[in-house]
PDB file of C-alpha atoms and ligand atoms in Angstrom:
ATOM      1  CA  MET A  16     -13.072   3.313   9.035  1.00 92.00           C
ATOM      2  CA  GLU A  17     -10.407   0.910   7.903  1.00 98.00           C
ATOM      3  CA  THR A  18      -6.661   1.497   7.736  1.00 98.00           C
ATOM      4  CA  THR A  19      -4.434  -0.361   5.294  1.00 99.00           C
ATOM      5  CA  LEU A  20      -0.684  -0.568   4.736  1.00 99.00           C
ATOM      6  CA  ILE A  21       0.599   0.647   1.390  1.00 99.00           C
ATOM      7  CA  ILE A  22       4.228   0.402   0.277  1.00 99.00           C
ATOM      8  CA  LEU A  23       5.492   2.329  -2.736  1.00 99.00           C
ATOM      9  CA  LYS A  24       8.100  -0.206  -3.778  1.00 99.00           C
ATOM     10  CA  PRO A  25      11.713   0.583  -4.824  1.00 99.00           C
ATOM     11  CA  ASP A  26      10.763   0.792  -8.521  1.00 99.00           C
ATOM     12  CA  ALA A  27       8.104   3.442  -7.787  1.00 99.00           C
ATOM     13  CA  VAL A  28      10.624   5.540  -5.832  1.00 99.00           C
ATOM     14  CA  GLN A  29      13.435   5.115  -8.396  1.00 99.00           C
ATOM     15  CA  ARG A  30      11.120   5.960 -11.282  1.00 98.00           C
ATOM     16  CA  GLY A  31       9.852   9.137  -9.642  1.00 98.00           C
ATOM     17  CA  LEU A  32       6.272   7.934  -9.343  1.00 99.00           C
ATOM     18  CA  ILE A  33       5.752   8.640  -5.621  1.00 99.00           C
ATOM     19  CA  GLY A  34       3.684  11.759  -6.242  1.00 98.00           C
ATOM     20  CA  GLN A  35       1.518  10.320  -8.996  1.00 98.00           C
ATOM     21  CA  ILE A  36       0.716   7.184  -7.006  1.00 98.00           C
ATOM     22  CA  ILE A  37      -0.072   9.050  -3.778  1.00 98.00           C
ATOM     23  CA  SER A  38      -2.242  11.427  -5.816  1.00 98.00           C
ATOM     24  CA  ARG A  39      -4.353   8.528  -6.999  1.00 98.00           C
ATOM     25  CA  LEU A  40      -5.009   7.492  -3.397  1.00 98.00           C
ATOM     26  CA  GLU A  41      -5.796  11.067  -2.335  1.00 98.00           C
ATOM     27  CA  ASP A  42      -7.898  11.785  -5.425  1.00 98.00           C
ATOM     28  CA  LYS A  43     -10.077   8.799  -4.547  1.00 98.00           C
ATOM     29  CA  GLY A  44     -10.836  10.407  -1.180  1.00 98.00           C
ATOM     30  CA  LEU A  45      -8.630   8.193   0.958  1.00 98.00           C
ATOM     31  CA  GLN A  46      -6.806   9.794   3.880  1.00 98.00           C
ATOM     32  CA  ILE A  47      -3.057   9.397   4.399  1.00 98.00           C
ATOM     33  CA  VAL A  48      -2.659   8.906   8.162  1.00 98.00           C
ATOM     34  CA  GLY A  49       0.951   7.721   8.268  1.00 98.00           C
ATOM     35  CA  ALA A  50       3.925   8.144   5.945  1.00 98.00           C
ATOM     36  CA  LYS A  51       7.640   7.439   6.028  1.00 98.00           C
ATOM     37  CA  MET A  52      10.551   6.775   3.717  1.00 98.00           C
ATOM     38  CA  MET A  53      12.788   3.903   4.705  1.00 98.00           C
ATOM     39  CA  GLN A  54      15.040   1.157   3.441  1.00 98.00           C
ATOM     40  CA  ILE A  55      13.520  -2.193   4.386  1.00 98.00           C
ATOM     41  CA  SER A  56      15.870  -4.565   6.246  1.00 98.00           C
ATOM     42  CA  GLN A  57      16.225  -8.270   5.414  1.00 98.00           C
ATOM     43  CA  ASP A  58      14.500  -9.089   8.674  1.00 98.00           C
ATOM     44  CA  LEU A  59      11.530  -6.773   8.075  1.00 98.00           C
ATOM     45  CA  ALA A  60      11.103  -8.031   4.492  1.00 98.00           C
ATOM     46  CA  ALA A  61      11.111 -11.620   5.759  1.00 98.00           C
ATOM     47  CA  LYS A  62       8.470 -10.807   8.381  1.00 98.00           C
ATOM     48  CA  HIS A  63       6.328  -8.856   5.933  1.00 98.00           C
ATOM     49  CA  TYR A  64       6.409 -11.577   3.261  1.00 98.00           C
ATOM     50  CA  LYS A  65       6.432 -14.589   5.624  1.00 98.00           C
ATOM     51  CA  ASP A  66       3.477 -16.185   3.807  1.00 97.00           C
ATOM     52  CA  HIS A  67       5.496 -16.276   0.576  1.00 98.00           C
ATOM     53  CA  ALA A  68       8.607 -17.943   2.072  1.00 98.00           C
ATOM     54  CA  GLY A  69       9.598 -20.951  -0.010  1.00 97.00           C
ATOM     55  CA  LYS A  70       7.823 -19.799  -3.178  1.00 98.00           C
ATOM     56  CA  PRO A  71       9.974 -19.599  -6.331  1.00 98.00           C
ATOM     57  CA  PHE A  72       9.800 -15.786  -6.449  1.00 98.00           C
ATOM     58  CA  TYR A  73      10.480 -15.263  -2.717  1.00 98.00           C
ATOM     59  CA  GLU A  74      14.272 -14.702  -2.808  1.00 98.00           C
ATOM     60  CA  GLY A  75      13.968 -12.248  -5.672  1.00 98.00           C
ATOM     61  CA  LEU A  76      11.095 -10.461  -3.954  1.00 98.00           C
ATOM     62  CA  VAL A  77      13.112  -9.924  -0.746  1.00 98.00           C
ATOM     63  CA  ARG A  78      16.153  -8.792  -2.784  1.00 98.00           C
ATOM     64  CA  PHE A  79      13.969  -6.308  -4.675  1.00 98.00           C
ATOM     65  CA  MET A  80      12.171  -4.930  -1.623  1.00 98.00           C
ATOM     66  CA  THR A  81      15.450  -4.368   0.279  1.00 98.00           C
ATOM     67  CA  SER A  82      17.404  -3.006  -2.718  1.00 98.00           C
ATOM     68  CA  SER A  83      16.493   0.684  -2.469  1.00 98.00           C
ATOM     69  CA  PRO A  84      14.248   2.958  -0.359  1.00 99.00           C
ATOM     70  CA  VAL A  85      10.483   2.644  -0.238  1.00 99.00           C
ATOM     71  CA  VAL A  86       7.681   4.913   0.949  1.00 99.00           C
ATOM     72  CA  VAL A  87       5.376   3.342   3.511  1.00 99.00           C
ATOM     73  CA  LEU A  88       1.872   4.723   4.010  1.00 99.00           C
ATOM     74  CA  ALA A  89      -1.032   4.079   6.350  1.00 99.00           C
ATOM     75  CA  VAL A  90      -4.159   4.831   4.337  1.00 99.00           C
ATOM     76  CA  ARG A  91      -7.610   5.234   5.864  1.00 98.00           C
ATOM     77  CA  GLY A  92     -11.169   5.224   4.585  1.00 98.00           C
ATOM     78  CA  ILE A  93     -14.365   3.212   4.619  1.00 97.00           C
ATOM     79  CA  GLY A  94     -13.426  -0.031   2.862  1.00 98.00           C
ATOM     80  CA  ALA A  95      -9.868   1.258   2.349  1.00 98.00           C
ATOM     81  CA  ILE A  96      -8.344  -2.208   2.005  1.00 98.00           C
ATOM     82  CA  ALA A  97     -10.484  -3.288  -0.953  1.00 98.00           C
ATOM     83  CA  ILE A  98     -10.476   0.194  -2.472  1.00 98.00           C
ATOM     84  CA  CYS A  99      -6.670   0.257  -2.477  1.00 99.00           C
ATOM     85  CA  ARG A 100      -6.471  -3.242  -3.942  1.00 98.00           C
ATOM     86  CA  GLY A 101      -8.780  -2.044  -6.713  1.00 98.00           C
ATOM     87  CA  LEU A 102      -6.706   1.077  -7.382  1.00 99.00           C
ATOM     88  CA  MET A 103      -3.539  -1.082  -7.444  1.00 98.00           C
ATOM     89  CA  GLY A 104      -4.840  -3.588  -9.986  1.00 98.00           C
ATOM     90  CA  ALA A 105      -3.870  -7.222 -10.524  1.00 98.00           C
ATOM     91  CA  THR A 106      -0.508  -8.431  -9.205  1.00 98.00           C
ATOM     92  CA  PHE A 107       1.257  -8.650 -12.573  1.00 98.00           C
ATOM     93  CA  GLY A 108       1.884  -5.397 -14.379  1.00 97.00           C
ATOM     94  CA  SER A 109       1.504  -7.264 -17.657  1.00 97.00           C
ATOM     95  CA  LYS A 110      -2.057  -8.297 -16.741  1.00 98.00           C
ATOM     96  CA  ALA A 111      -3.277  -5.375 -14.625  1.00 98.00           C
ATOM     97  CA  ALA A 112      -6.138  -3.430 -16.197  1.00 98.00           C
ATOM     98  CA  ALA A 113      -5.585  -0.004 -17.675  1.00 98.00           C
ATOM     99  CA  GLY A 114      -6.739   2.637 -15.217  1.00 98.00           C
ATOM    100  CA  THR A 115      -5.073   0.887 -12.282  1.00 98.00           C
ATOM    101  CA  ILE A 116      -1.688   1.876 -10.832  1.00 98.00           C
ATOM    102  CA  ARG A 117      -0.012  -1.371 -11.867  1.00 98.00           C
ATOM    103  CA  GLY A 118      -1.833  -1.316 -15.198  1.00 98.00           C
ATOM    104  CA  ASP A 119      -0.857   2.244 -16.056  1.00 98.00           C
ATOM    105  CA  PHE A 120       2.703   2.518 -14.766  1.00 98.00           C
ATOM    106  CA  GLY A 121       4.377  -0.853 -15.278  1.00 97.00           C
ATOM    107  CA  VAL A 122       4.754  -4.009 -17.331  1.00 98.00           C
ATOM    108  CA  SER A 123       6.764  -6.209 -14.959  1.00 98.00           C
ATOM    109  CA  ASN A 124       5.353  -9.063 -12.905  1.00 96.00           C
ATOM    110  CA  SER A 125       7.775  -8.612 -10.010  1.00 97.00           C
ATOM    111  CA  PHE A 126       8.531  -4.868 -10.169  1.00 98.00           C
ATOM    112  CA  ASN A 127       4.884  -3.931  -9.695  1.00 98.00           C
ATOM    113  CA  LEU A 128       5.248  -0.608  -7.894  1.00 98.00           C
ATOM    114  CA  ILE A 129       2.933  -0.966  -4.921  1.00 99.00           C
ATOM    115  CA  HIS A 130       1.997  -3.245  -2.030  1.00 99.00           C
ATOM    116  CA  GLY A 131      -1.380  -3.142  -0.317  1.00 98.00           C
ATOM    117  CA  SER A 132      -2.630  -5.311   2.552  1.00 98.00           C
ATOM    118  CA  ASP A 133      -4.989  -8.027   1.318  1.00 98.00           C
ATOM    119  CA  GLY A 134      -7.383  -8.162   4.293  1.00 98.00           C
ATOM    120  CA  PRO A 135      -8.120  -6.720   7.753  1.00 98.00           C
ATOM    121  CA  GLU A 136      -5.878  -9.191   9.572  1.00 98.00           C
ATOM    122  CA  ALA A 137      -2.935  -8.542   7.233  1.00 98.00           C
ATOM    123  CA  ALA A 138      -3.502  -4.780   7.480  1.00 98.00           C
ATOM    124  CA  LEU A 139      -3.302  -4.847  11.274  1.00 98.00           C
ATOM    125  CA  ARG A 140      -0.214  -7.069  11.249  1.00 98.00           C
ATOM    126  CA  GLU A 141       1.588  -5.070   8.541  1.00 98.00           C
ATOM    127  CA  ILE A 142       0.846  -1.659  10.088  1.00 98.00           C
ATOM    128  CA  GLY A 143       2.330  -3.039  13.314  1.00 98.00           C
ATOM    129  CA  LEU A 144       5.469  -4.104  11.446  1.00 98.00           C
ATOM    130  CA  PHE A 145       6.112  -0.782   9.721  1.00 98.00           C
ATOM    131  CA  PHE A 146       4.800   1.847  12.158  1.00 98.00           C
ATOM    132  CA  GLN A 147       5.578   2.482  15.821  1.00 97.00           C
ATOM    133  CA  ALA A 148       2.864   3.492  18.289  1.00 95.00           C
ATOM    134  CA  GLY A 149       1.910   7.120  17.647  1.00 97.00           C
ATOM    135  CA  GLU A 150       3.101   7.188  14.012  1.00 98.00           C
ATOM    136  CA  VAL A 151      -0.348   6.461  12.599  1.00 98.00           C
ATOM    137  CA  LEU A 152      -2.362   9.586  13.281  1.00 98.00           C
ATOM    138  CA  GLU A 153      -5.984  10.432  13.906  1.00 97.00           C
ATOM    139  CA  PHE A 154      -7.131  13.769  12.502  1.00 98.00           C
ATOM    140  CA  LYS A 155     -10.280  15.287  11.013  1.00 97.00           C
ATOM    141  CA  ARG A 156     -10.487  16.570   7.461  1.00 97.00           C
ATOM    142  CA  PRO A 157     -13.287  19.085   6.845  1.00 97.00           C
ATOM    143  CA  GLN A 158     -13.508  17.800   3.253  1.00 95.00           C
ATOM    144  CA  ASP A 159     -14.729  14.431   4.534  1.00 96.00           C
ATOM    145  CA  ALA A 160     -18.157  16.076   4.832  1.00 97.00           C
ATOM    146  CA  TRP A 161     -18.095  15.992   0.999  1.00 97.00           C
ATOM    147  CA  VAL A 162     -16.226  12.716   0.571  1.00 97.00           C
ATOM    148  CA  TYR A 163     -18.828  10.737   2.545  1.00 97.00           C
ATOM    149  CA  ASP A 164     -22.575  11.159   2.961  1.00 97.00           C
ATOM    150  CA  PHE A 165     -23.045  11.578   6.725  1.00 96.00           C
ATOM    151  CA  SER A 166     -26.799  12.214   6.571  1.00 97.00           C
ATOM    152  CA  GLY A 167     -27.844   8.618   7.345  1.00 97.00           C
ATOM    153  CA  PRO A 168     -27.291   6.347  10.354  1.00 96.00           C
ATOM    154  CA  ARG A 169     -23.804   5.532   9.117  1.00 94.00           C
ATOM    155  CA  PRO A 170     -21.540   7.291   6.617  1.00 94.00           C
ATOM    156  CA  GLU A 171     -21.924   6.130   3.054  1.00 94.00           C
TER     157      GLU A 171
HETATM  158  P1  LIG B 213       0.042  -8.837  -4.331  1.00 96.22           P
HETATM  159  O1  LIG B 213       1.210  -7.903  -4.153  1.00 96.22           O
HETATM  160  O2  LIG B 213      -0.809  -8.432  -5.496  1.00 96.22           O
HETATM  161  O3  LIG B 213      -0.747  -9.058  -3.061  1.00 96.22           O
HETATM  162  P2  LIG B 213       1.215 -11.453  -3.880  1.00 96.22           P
HETATM  163  O4  LIG B 213       0.731 -12.712  -4.508  1.00 96.22           O
HETATM  164  O5  LIG B 213       0.942 -11.246  -2.433  1.00 96.22           O
HETATM  165  O6  LIG B 213       0.652 -10.243  -4.761  1.00 96.22           O
HETATM  166  O7  LIG B 213       2.782 -11.386  -4.136  1.00 96.22           O
HETATM  167  C1  LIG B 213       3.606 -10.484  -3.439  1.00 96.22           C
HETATM  168  C2  LIG B 213       4.574  -9.861  -4.400  1.00 96.22           C
HETATM  169  O8  LIG B 213       5.472 -10.859  -4.887  1.00 96.22           O
HETATM  170  C3  LIG B 213       3.947  -9.287  -5.688  1.00 96.22           C
HETATM  171  O9  LIG B 213       3.429  -7.990  -5.494  1.00 96.22           O
HETATM  172  C4  LIG B 213       5.110  -9.325  -6.648  1.00 96.22           C
HETATM  173  O10 LIG B 213       6.010  -8.246  -6.419  1.00 96.22           O
HETATM  174  C5  LIG B 213       5.808 -10.622  -6.243  1.00 96.22           C
HETATM  175  N1  LIG B 213       5.346 -11.774  -7.030  1.00 96.22           N
HETATM  176  C6  LIG B 213       4.223 -12.500  -6.839  1.00 96.22           C
HETATM  177  N2  LIG B 213       4.117 -13.508  -7.726  1.00 96.22           N
HETATM  178  C7  LIG B 213       5.222 -13.413  -8.507  1.00 96.22           C
HETATM  179  C8  LIG B 213       5.702 -14.194  -9.619  1.00 96.22           C
HETATM  180  O11 LIG B 213       5.094 -15.173 -10.065  1.00 96.22           O
HETATM  181  N3  LIG B 213       6.873 -13.775 -10.168  1.00 96.22           N
HETATM  182  C9  LIG B 213       7.572 -12.698  -9.705  1.00 96.22           C
HETATM  183  N4  LIG B 213       7.165 -11.964  -8.655  1.00 96.22           N
HETATM  184  C10 LIG B 213       5.999 -12.312  -8.067  1.00 96.22           C
HETATM  185 MG1  LIG B 214      -0.156  -9.945  -1.238  1.00 96.22          MG
END
């Protein structure tokens, strides 16, 4: 099982899309194992987006991400990182394929509704930034017996 960090960005919250976006993650079979609403501080935004520091869009990105509350989620499943990236769609709303969150709900290249960790290392780092110990939970869902095939040596 993999756990990834998802942020429903300020535009998603302001536009009332929290429920629809979380539904897409849940409908896929992913498990929400951590959730909180918060306003991201300058410092946290800088840490989260440290790899983008110095890029032309960086200042605007930090301004946007700190401008209004977000919803932060820890999302678990087999291959959750790549699955979430697929559900999110390409970075730019203008280019993201129909059927994806960014493709269906937005047109902007910077206000693109959702963040998802881009690899296992980033996921670990980002979950550590946004969640305290004990805030990401471990619990069984009976429905997982129908989400995954547990009949083989490993769940598929
Ligand atoms: P990702 O969110 O799809 O992983 P990144 O390249 O990591 O995309 O960029 C982080 C965020 O920075 C994007 O989600 C978007 O909000 C913003 N961003 C990236 N590139 C641009 C750009 O060229 N113009 C405006 N905003 C951008
Ligand atoms: Mg990224």
